[in-house]
XYZ file of C-alpha atoms in Angstrom:
135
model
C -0.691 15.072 -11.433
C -3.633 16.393 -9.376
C -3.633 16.968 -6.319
C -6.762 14.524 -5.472
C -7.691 11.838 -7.752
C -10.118 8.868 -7.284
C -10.023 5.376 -8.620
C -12.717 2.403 -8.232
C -12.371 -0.822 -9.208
C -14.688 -3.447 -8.456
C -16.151 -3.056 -4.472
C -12.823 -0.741 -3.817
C -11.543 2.468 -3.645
C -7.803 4.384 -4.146
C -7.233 8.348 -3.904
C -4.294 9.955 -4.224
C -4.029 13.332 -1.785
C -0.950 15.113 -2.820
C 1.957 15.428 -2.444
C 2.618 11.883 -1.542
C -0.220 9.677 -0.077
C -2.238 7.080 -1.661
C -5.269 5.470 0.213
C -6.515 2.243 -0.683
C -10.411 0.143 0.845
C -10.545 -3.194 -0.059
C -13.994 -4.417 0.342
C -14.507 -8.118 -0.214
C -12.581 -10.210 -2.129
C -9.909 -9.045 -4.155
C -9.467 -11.279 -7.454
C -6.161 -10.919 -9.983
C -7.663 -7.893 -11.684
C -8.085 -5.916 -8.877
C -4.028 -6.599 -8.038
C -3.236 -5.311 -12.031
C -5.044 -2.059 -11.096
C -3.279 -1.526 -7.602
C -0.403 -1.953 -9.743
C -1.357 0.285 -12.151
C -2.426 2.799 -9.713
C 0.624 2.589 -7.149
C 2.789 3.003 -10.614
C 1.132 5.867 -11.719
C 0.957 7.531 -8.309
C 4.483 7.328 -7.976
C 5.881 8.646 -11.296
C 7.027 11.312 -9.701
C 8.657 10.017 -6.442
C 8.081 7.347 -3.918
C 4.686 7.294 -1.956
C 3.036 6.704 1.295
C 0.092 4.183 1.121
C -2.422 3.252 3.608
C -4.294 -0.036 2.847
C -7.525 -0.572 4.264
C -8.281 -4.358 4.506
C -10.388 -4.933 7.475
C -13.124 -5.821 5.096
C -11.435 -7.859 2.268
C -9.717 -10.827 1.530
C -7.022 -11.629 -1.198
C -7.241 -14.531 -3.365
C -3.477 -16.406 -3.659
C -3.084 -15.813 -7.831
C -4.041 -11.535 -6.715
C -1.032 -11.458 -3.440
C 1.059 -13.284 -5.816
C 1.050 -11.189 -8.500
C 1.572 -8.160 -6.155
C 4.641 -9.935 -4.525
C 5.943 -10.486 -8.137
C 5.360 -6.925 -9.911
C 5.805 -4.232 -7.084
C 8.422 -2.256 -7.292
C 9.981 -1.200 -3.711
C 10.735 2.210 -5.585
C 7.420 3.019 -5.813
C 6.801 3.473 -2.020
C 8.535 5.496 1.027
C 6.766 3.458 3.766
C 3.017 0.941 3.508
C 0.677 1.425 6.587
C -1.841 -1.210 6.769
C -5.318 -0.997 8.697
C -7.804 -3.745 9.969
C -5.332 -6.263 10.199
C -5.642 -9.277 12.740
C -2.896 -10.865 14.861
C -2.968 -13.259 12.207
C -2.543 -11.635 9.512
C -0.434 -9.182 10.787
C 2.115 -12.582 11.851
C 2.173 -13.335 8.261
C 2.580 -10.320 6.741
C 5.817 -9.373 8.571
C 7.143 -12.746 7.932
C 6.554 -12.353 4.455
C 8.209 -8.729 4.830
C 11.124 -10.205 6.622
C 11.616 -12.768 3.660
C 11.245 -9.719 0.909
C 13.717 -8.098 2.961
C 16.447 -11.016 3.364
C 16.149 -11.342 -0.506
C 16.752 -7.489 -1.109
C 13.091 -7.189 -3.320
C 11.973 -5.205 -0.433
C 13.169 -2.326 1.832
C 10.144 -0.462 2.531
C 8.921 0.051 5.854
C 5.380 -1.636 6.412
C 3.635 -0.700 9.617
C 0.166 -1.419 10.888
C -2.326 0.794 12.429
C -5.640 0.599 13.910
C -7.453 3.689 12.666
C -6.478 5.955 9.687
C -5.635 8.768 12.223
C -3.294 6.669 13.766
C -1.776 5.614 9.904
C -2.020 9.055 9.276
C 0.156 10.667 12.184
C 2.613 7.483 11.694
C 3.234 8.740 8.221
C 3.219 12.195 9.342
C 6.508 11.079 11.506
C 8.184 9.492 8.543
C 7.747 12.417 6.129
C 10.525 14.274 8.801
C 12.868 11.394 8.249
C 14.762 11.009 4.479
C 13.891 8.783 2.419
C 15.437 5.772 2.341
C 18.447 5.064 -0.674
């Protein structure tokens, strides 16, 4: 795989930067096809071992069919840790109580964190890189 690769898909943007980051800006809504190319992307990106993945959503919004289908179809073996940006109190409420179910269940044992600029997701992951992976 290169070491830098772009994607866009409708009003957003993925790149990978190697050897194990994937960046993803949502802008505006984000319909059921955008969620079968995150897929696609996050599975390809991680052929080769788990990944780090900052999401950028502080200018998007996710239809229910599109989070659906990404609760349903991504793998937890795809990812070492998710770091989300531009996140609300509100959203970030949900999202860890959606995490905690994923996690009760087993489907999901990846750390998910929340930052407030990429910097900040950036040294976070930084930190996590010096821990091992989790089995």
């Amino acid at each position: 795989m290169a070491n830098h690769r772009e994607w866009e898909f409708g009003a957003h943007r993925a790149y990978f930067e190697a050897p194990d980051l994937l960046v993803m800006k949502f802008n505006g809504p984000s319909k059921i096809e955008d969620s079968k190319k995150v897929l696609e992307i996050c599975q390809e990106v991680s052929a080769k071992g788990p990944v780090f993945v900052i999401s950028d959503v502080s200018n998007s919004s996710i239809d229910k069919e599109a989070r659906e289908l990404l609760v349903a179809q991504a793998k937890a073996e795809w990812f070492r840790g998710h770091v989300y940006l531009g996140t609300g109190p509100l959203q970030r409420a949900g999202a860890k109580a959606l995490m905690l179910a994923l996690y009760f269940t087993g489907k999901w044992t990846v750390d998910v964190d929340f930052a407030d600029s990429e910097r900040e997701a950036r040294d976070l992951i930084a930190k996590k890189r010096l821990q091992p992976p989790k089995k």
